[in-house]
Every structure is written in C-alpha cells, then in structure tokens.
Amino acid sequence: MADIICVIGNKGGTGKTTLSHMLCQGMGLVGKRSVCVLTDTYREPLDPQGRRYLTADARTRESLAKVVDKIRSLKAWLGIIDGGGNRSEMDRKLYGLADLVLLPFRDSHEDIRTVIRDLETFPRAYAVPMQWPSNAWQKEAAEKTVAEYLAPYRDRILEPVNTLSASKLLLQKQLPAALPTPLANACRGMAHQVLDLLQISIEEDFVDQEGASSHLAAPLAGNKIAPASITA
Ligand SMILES: Nc1ncnc2c1ncn2[C@@H]1O[C@H](COP(=O)(O)OP(=O)(O)O)[C@@H](O)[C@H]1O
Ligand SMILES: [Mg+2]
C-alpha cells in the first residue's frame, strides 16, 4: 500500500507547498513514484509536465477522499498532501490519515511558537526547519533559538532545508527543463530523510539521470492509472 505524508501546520507561509513539491521531486530523483496533492483552495493546480511526480487536485472534501483512496491503492507509491494552513479541522483530519506528518517552520519567533503548539497537538509529527540560513553567524543564531525553545522536541526536528531562491521554480506552473543542482540536492536530501523515517529503502541500482525526460516519463507511464484519473 502507498504511504501518505501530510505537510501541515496552523500558519501560512511556513513552506508547506514548497516542502511538498521538493519532497515529491526528491522522491522522483531517487526512483520513487509520488503524487503531490493540493488541498489549498487559494492555490491553482500545477502542471505535472516536466516534474518527476504527478499532481492531484483535492480542493474539495469529496475529491480529497477520492484522491486518498486512489493513492492508497497504488503499491509502493507515496502521496504527499500539501495542507492549507489556518485550518485546524483539516490539519486534524490529515494528521489522522497520514503515515508521516511534517510541520515546516521558519526561523522566527512566531513560527516557533506555532510549531511548538502543533508539535503538542500532533505527537507523531516531525518539524522541518525551512528557509534556513546558510550564512555562518545567522545559522548559529537560528540553531541557538531552536536549542533554546525546541529542546523538548529535539528528536522530532529534521535536518533543515536551506534558503534556496531556486525553490520557487518548483511552484511555477511549468518546471524548467533542468533544476539547479543545489535545489535538486536539497530535494534528494529531504526525500532521504523521509524514506528513512518510513523505513523504505532505495533501490541501489537506481541510477538518477538528471534531466532525462524519457526516464521521467517511464515510471509514471508504466502505471495503470493516467495522471488525469488521479485528479478527482
Ligand atoms: N527553502 C526556501 N528557500 C527560499 N524560499 C522559500 C523556501 N521555502 C519557502 N520559501 C518561500 O516562502 C514563501 C512561502 O512558501 P510556501 O511554500 O508557499 O508556504 P505555505 O505553503 O506554508 O504557505 C514562498 O514565497 C516560497 O517561495
Ligand atoms: Mg501553501
């Protein structure tokens, strides 16, 4: 059965949509098939063209149920559900159906306050530092803040995703032919962390062919369902 990963949190702008797409792209880069599920009524669906994953539109309650059922029926796939923010009821529902829950947060007091509340509300969830500074002294300051406020949750904080201006490429309707290497590496790194948590191994013989579109199409085309039928 497929695994469902939900990216939630009761605050907008923390990086939920970015993290969801990075994770899906990263899954594709390590040879795993995934679907990025949109639930945010304020966002437009993105074209799967050029991505290493499918996209699904689940902006209504009924379509979410259908999309989740469909994904569950796909052997060895991963469904990554991008939550909307400011929707506690929806977050609780997604938490209930997820195999793994991620809570992105940035290096700000407001984000940290919110993520603490979410970590308390969702005891199985992991927090993901997003838009993390790579500059040495800023990074040190961010780490200090985390050590101070998030000490009780230390084991539930994943490796950070650095600030990458290229990350917005993933949120464009259409992807460019090739992604910048630092972004591809960050996507892959995130996928590795999540696969570790889910105890899913990566086939050792999988050879990543960056930018090879025939390779990209193959795993998706080989599946029984067409992209359109995932879009309930
Ligand atoms: N790692 C990152 N590096 C740089 N910008 C980022 C990163 N993650 C998110 N952002 C930016 O932050 C903003 C909010 O991100 P988004 O993923 O839309 O958040 P949410 O879905 O939680 O509202 C966007 O402009 C996005 O491009
Ligand atoms: Mg979003």
CSV table of C-alpha atoms and ligand atoms in Angstrom, one decimal:
chain,number,residue,atom,x,y,z
A,1,MET,CA,0.0,0.0,0.0
A,2,ALA,CA,1.1,3.6,-0.6
A,3,ASP,CA,2.3,5.8,2.2
A,4,ILE,CA,0.7,9.1,2.8
A,5,ILE,CA,2.7,12.1,4.1
A,6,CYS,CA,1.0,15.2,5.2
A,7,VAL,CA,2.6,18.6,5.3
A,8,ILE,CA,0.6,20.7,7.7
A,9,GLY,CA,0.8,23.4,10.4
A,10,ASN,CA,-1.5,26.1,11.6
A,11,LYS,CA,0.3,29.0,9.9
A,12,GLY,CA,0.6,30.2,6.3
A,13,GLY,CA,3.9,30.9,4.6
A,14,THR,CA,6.0,28.4,6.5
A,15,GLY,CA,6.9,26.5,3.4
A,16,LYS,CA,4.3,23.7,3.2
A,17,THR,CA,3.8,24.0,-0.5
A,18,THR,CA,7.5,24.3,-1.2
A,19,LEU,CA,8.3,21.4,1.0
A,20,SER,CA,5.6,19.2,-0.5
A,21,HIS,CA,6.9,19.8,-4.0
A,22,MET,CA,10.6,19.5,-3.0
A,23,LEU,CA,9.8,16.2,-1.4
A,24,CYS,CA,8.0,14.9,-4.5
A,25,GLN,CA,10.7,16.0,-6.8
A,26,GLY,CA,13.3,14.4,-4.5
A,27,MET,CA,11.3,11.1,-4.5
A,28,GLY,CA,11.4,11.1,-8.3
A,29,LEU,CA,15.2,11.7,-8.2
A,30,VAL,CA,15.7,8.6,-6.0
A,31,GLY,CA,13.4,6.5,-8.1
A,32,LYS,CA,10.2,6.7,-6.1
A,33,ARG,CA,6.8,7.5,-7.6
A,34,SER,CA,4.8,10.1,-5.8
A,35,VAL,CA,1.8,12.4,-6.1
A,36,CYS,CA,1.6,15.9,-4.8
A,37,VAL,CA,-1.9,16.6,-3.6
A,38,LEU,CA,-3.2,20.1,-3.5
A,39,THR,CA,-5.8,20.9,-0.8
A,40,ASP,CA,-5.4,24.7,-0.5
A,41,THR,CA,-8.4,26.4,-2.1
A,42,TYR,CA,-6.2,29.6,-2.6
A,43,ARG,CA,-3.8,27.8,-4.9
A,44,GLU,CA,-4.0,26.7,-8.6
A,45,PRO,CA,-3.1,23.2,-9.6
A,46,LEU,CA,0.4,22.8,-11.1
A,47,ASP,CA,1.1,21.1,-14.4
A,48,PRO,CA,2.8,17.7,-13.9
A,49,GLN,CA,4.7,18.3,-17.1
A,50,GLY,CA,8.4,18.2,-16.5
A,51,ARG,CA,8.0,17.1,-12.9
A,52,ARG,CA,9.2,13.7,-11.5
A,53,TYR,CA,5.8,13.2,-9.9
A,54,LEU,CA,2.1,13.6,-10.5
A,55,THR,CA,-0.1,16.3,-9.2
A,56,ALA,CA,-3.6,15.9,-8.0
A,57,ASP,CA,-6.3,18.5,-7.3
A,58,ALA,CA,-8.1,17.7,-4.0
A,59,ARG,CA,-9.5,21.1,-3.1
A,60,THR,CA,-12.9,19.8,-2.1
A,61,ARG,CA,-13.7,17.3,0.7
A,62,GLU,CA,-15.1,14.8,-1.8
A,63,SER,CA,-12.1,15.0,-4.1
A,64,LEU,CA,-9.7,14.6,-1.2
A,65,ALA,CA,-11.4,11.4,-0.1
A,66,LYS,CA,-11.2,10.1,-3.7
A,67,VAL,CA,-7.6,11.0,-4.2
A,68,VAL,CA,-6.5,9.5,-0.9
A,69,ASP,CA,-8.3,6.2,-1.8
A,70,LYS,CA,-6.8,6.2,-5.2
A,71,ILE,CA,-3.3,6.8,-3.8
A,72,ARG,CA,-3.7,4.1,-1.1
A,73,SER,CA,-4.5,1.6,-3.8
A,74,LEU,CA,-1.1,2.2,-5.6
A,75,LYS,CA,1.6,-0.2,-4.5
A,76,ALA,CA,4.8,1.5,-3.4
A,77,TRP,CA,3.7,5.0,-4.2
A,78,LEU,CA,3.9,8.0,-1.9
A,79,GLY,CA,1.2,10.5,-1.6
A,80,ILE,CA,2.3,13.9,-0.3
A,81,ILE,CA,-0.6,16.1,0.8
A,82,ASP,CA,0.1,19.9,0.9
A,83,GLY,CA,-2.1,21.2,3.7
A,84,GLY,CA,-3.6,24.7,3.6
A,85,GLY,CA,-2.7,26.5,6.8
A,86,ASN,CA,-5.1,28.2,9.2
A,87,ARG,CA,-7.4,25.2,9.1
A,88,SER,CA,-7.2,23.3,12.3
A,89,GLU,CA,-10.0,20.9,11.4
A,90,MET,CA,-8.4,20.0,8.1
A,91,ASP,CA,-5.0,19.6,9.8
A,92,ARG,CA,-6.5,17.1,12.3
A,93,LYS,CA,-8.1,15.2,9.5
A,94,LEU,CA,-4.9,15.0,7.5
A,95,TYR,CA,-3.0,14.0,10.7
A,96,GLY,CA,-5.4,11.2,11.2
A,97,LEU,CA,-4.9,9.7,7.8
A,98,ALA,CA,-1.2,10.2,7.5
A,99,ASP,CA,1.6,7.7,7.9
A,100,LEU,CA,4.0,10.6,8.4
A,101,VAL,CA,3.4,14.2,9.3
A,102,LEU,CA,5.7,17.1,8.6
A,103,LEU,CA,5.4,20.6,10.1
A,104,PRO,CA,7.6,23.2,8.3
A,105,PHE,CA,8.6,26.3,10.3
A,106,ARG,CA,11.0,29.2,9.7
A,107,ASP,CA,13.4,30.9,12.0
A,108,SER,CA,11.0,33.4,13.5
A,109,HIS,CA,9.5,33.6,17.0
A,110,GLU,CA,6.0,33.4,15.6
A,111,ASP,CA,6.8,30.3,13.6
A,112,ILE,CA,8.5,28.7,16.5
A,113,ARG,CA,5.6,29.5,18.8
A,114,THR,CA,3.2,27.9,16.3
A,115,VAL,CA,5.3,24.9,15.7
A,116,ILE,CA,5.5,24.1,19.4
A,117,ARG,CA,1.7,24.2,19.6
A,118,ASP,CA,1.5,21.9,16.6
A,119,LEU,CA,4.1,19.5,18.0
A,120,GLU,CA,2.0,19.3,21.1
A,121,THR,CA,-1.3,18.8,19.2
A,122,PHE,CA,0.2,16.3,16.8
A,123,PRO,CA,2.5,14.0,18.9
A,124,ARG,CA,3.6,11.8,15.9
A,125,ALA,CA,4.6,14.8,13.8
A,126,TYR,CA,8.1,16.0,12.9
A,127,ALA,CA,9.2,19.6,12.5
A,128,VAL,CA,11.2,20.7,9.4
A,129,PRO,CA,13.2,23.9,9.6
A,130,MET,CA,12.6,25.7,6.3
A,131,GLN,CA,14.3,28.6,4.6
A,132,TRP,CA,17.2,28.1,7.0
A,133,PRO,CA,20.1,30.5,6.8
A,134,SER,CA,23.4,29.1,5.4
A,135,ASN,CA,25.4,32.2,6.4
A,136,ALA,CA,27.5,31.1,9.4
A,137,TRP,CA,26.5,33.6,12.0
A,138,GLN,CA,22.8,33.6,11.0
A,139,LYS,CA,22.8,29.9,11.1
A,140,GLU,CA,24.4,29.8,14.6
A,141,ALA,CA,21.7,32.3,15.8
A,142,ALA,CA,18.9,30.1,14.3
A,143,GLU,CA,20.4,27.0,15.9
A,144,LYS,CA,20.6,28.8,19.3
A,145,THR,CA,16.9,29.8,19.1
A,146,VAL,CA,15.9,26.2,18.3
A,147,ALA,CA,18.1,24.8,21.1
A,148,GLU,CA,16.5,27.2,23.5
A,149,TYR,CA,12.8,26.8,22.6
A,150,LEU,CA,12.6,23.4,21.0
A,151,ALA,CA,14.8,21.4,23.3
A,152,PRO,CA,12.0,19.1,24.5
A,153,TYR,CA,11.3,18.2,20.8
A,154,ARG,CA,14.9,17.7,19.8
A,155,ASP,CA,14.3,14.2,18.5
A,156,ARG,CA,11.4,15.4,16.3
A,157,ILE,CA,13.3,18.1,14.4
A,158,LEU,CA,14.6,17.0,11.0
A,159,GLU,CA,17.6,18.4,9.1
A,160,PRO,CA,16.9,21.9,7.8
A,161,VAL,CA,16.1,23.0,4.2
A,162,ASN,CA,18.3,25.9,3.4
A,163,THR,CA,17.1,29.2,1.9
A,164,LEU,CA,17.2,28.5,-1.8
A,165,SER,CA,15.8,31.1,-4.1
A,166,ALA,CA,15.5,28.5,-6.8
A,167,SER,CA,12.9,26.6,-4.7
A,168,LYS,CA,10.3,28.9,-6.2
A,169,LEU,CA,10.9,27.2,-9.6
A,170,LEU,CA,9.0,24.2,-8.2
A,171,LEU,CA,5.9,26.4,-7.6
A,172,GLN,CA,5.8,27.7,-11.1
A,173,LYS,CA,3.1,26.2,-13.3
A,174,GLN,CA,5.7,24.7,-15.5
A,175,LEU,CA,9.1,23.5,-14.5
A,176,PRO,CA,12.3,24.5,-16.4
A,177,ALA,CA,14.0,21.6,-18.2
A,178,ALA,CA,16.6,21.2,-15.5
A,179,LEU,CA,16.7,22.3,-11.9
A,180,PRO,CA,19.8,23.9,-10.4
A,181,THR,CA,22.0,21.4,-8.7
A,182,PRO,CA,21.6,22.8,-5.1
A,183,LEU,CA,17.9,22.6,-5.4
A,184,ALA,CA,18.0,19.0,-6.8
A,185,ASN,CA,20.3,18.1,-3.9
A,186,ALA,CA,18.0,19.6,-1.3
A,187,CYS,CA,15.1,17.7,-2.8
A,188,ARG,CA,17.0,14.5,-2.7
A,189,GLY,CA,18.2,15.1,0.9
A,190,MET,CA,14.6,15.7,2.0
A,191,ALA,CA,13.4,12.5,0.3
A,192,HIS,CA,16.2,10.5,2.0
A,193,GLN,CA,15.2,11.8,5.5
A,194,VAL,CA,11.5,10.9,4.9
A,195,LEU,CA,12.3,7.5,3.4
A,196,ASP,CA,14.4,6.8,6.5
A,197,LEU,CA,11.6,7.7,8.8
A,198,LEU,CA,9.2,5.5,6.8
A,199,GLN,CA,11.8,2.7,6.7
A,200,ILE,CA,11.6,2.5,3.0
A,201,SER,CA,14.8,1.6,1.2
A,202,ILE,CA,16.0,3.0,-2.1
A,203,GLU,CA,16.9,0.5,-4.8
A,204,GLU,CA,20.6,0.5,-5.0
A,205,ASP,CA,20.6,0.0,-8.8
A,206,PHE,CA,18.6,3.2,-9.3
A,207,VAL,CA,20.7,5.5,-11.5
A,208,ASP,CA,19.5,9.1,-11.5
A,209,GLN,CA,19.6,10.6,-14.9
A,210,GLU,CA,19.2,14.3,-14.2
A,211,GLY,CA,17.1,16.0,-16.8
A,212,ALA,CA,16.5,12.8,-18.8
A,213,SER,CA,12.8,13.2,-19.8
A,214,SER,CA,12.4,9.7,-21.2
A,215,HIS,CA,13.4,8.4,-17.8
A,216,LEU,CA,11.0,10.8,-16.1
A,217,ALA,CA,8.0,9.6,-18.1
A,218,ALA,CA,8.7,5.9,-17.8
A,219,PRO,CA,7.7,5.2,-14.2
A,220,LEU,CA,4.6,7.3,-14.5
A,221,ALA,CA,3.5,6.0,-17.9
A,222,GLY,CA,4.0,2.4,-16.7
A,223,ASN,CA,1.4,2.8,-14.0
A,224,LYS,CA,-2.2,1.6,-14.5
A,225,ILE,CA,-3.7,5.0,-13.8
A,226,ALA,CA,-3.3,8.0,-16.0
A,227,PRO,CA,-2.5,11.4,-14.4
A,228,ALA,CA,-5.9,12.7,-15.3
A,229,SER,CA,-7.7,10.0,-13.3
A,230,ILE,CA,-5.9,11.0,-10.1
A,231,THR,CA,-7.4,14.4,-10.4
A,232,ALA,CA,-10.8,13.6,-8.9
B,1,LIG,N1,13.7,26.9,1.3
B,1,LIG,C1,13.2,28.0,0.9
B,1,LIG,N2,14.1,28.9,0.3
B,1,LIG,C2,13.6,30.1,-0.1
B,1,LIG,N3,12.3,30.5,-0.2
B,1,LIG,C3,11.4,29.6,0.4
B,1,LIG,C4,11.8,28.3,0.9
B,1,LIG,N4,10.7,27.7,1.3
B,1,LIG,C5,9.7,28.5,1.1
B,1,LIG,N5,10.1,29.7,0.5
B,1,LIG,C6,9.2,30.8,0.1
B,1,LIG,O1,8.4,31.2,1.2
B,1,LIG,C7,7.1,31.6,0.7
B,1,LIG,C8,6.0,30.7,1.4
B,1,LIG,O2,6.2,29.4,1.0
B,1,LIG,P1,5.0,28.3,0.7
B,1,LIG,O3,5.7,27.1,0.4
B,1,LIG,O4,4.1,28.9,-0.3
B,1,LIG,O5,4.4,28.3,2.2
B,1,LIG,P2,2.9,27.8,2.6
B,1,LIG,O6,2.5,26.7,1.6
B,1,LIG,O7,3.2,27.2,4.0
B,1,LIG,O8,2.0,28.9,2.7
B,1,LIG,C9,7.1,31.4,-0.8
B,1,LIG,O9,7.4,32.7,-1.4
B,1,LIG,C10,8.3,30.4,-1.0
B,1,LIG,O10,8.9,30.7,-2.3
B,2,MG,MG,0.8,26.5,0.6
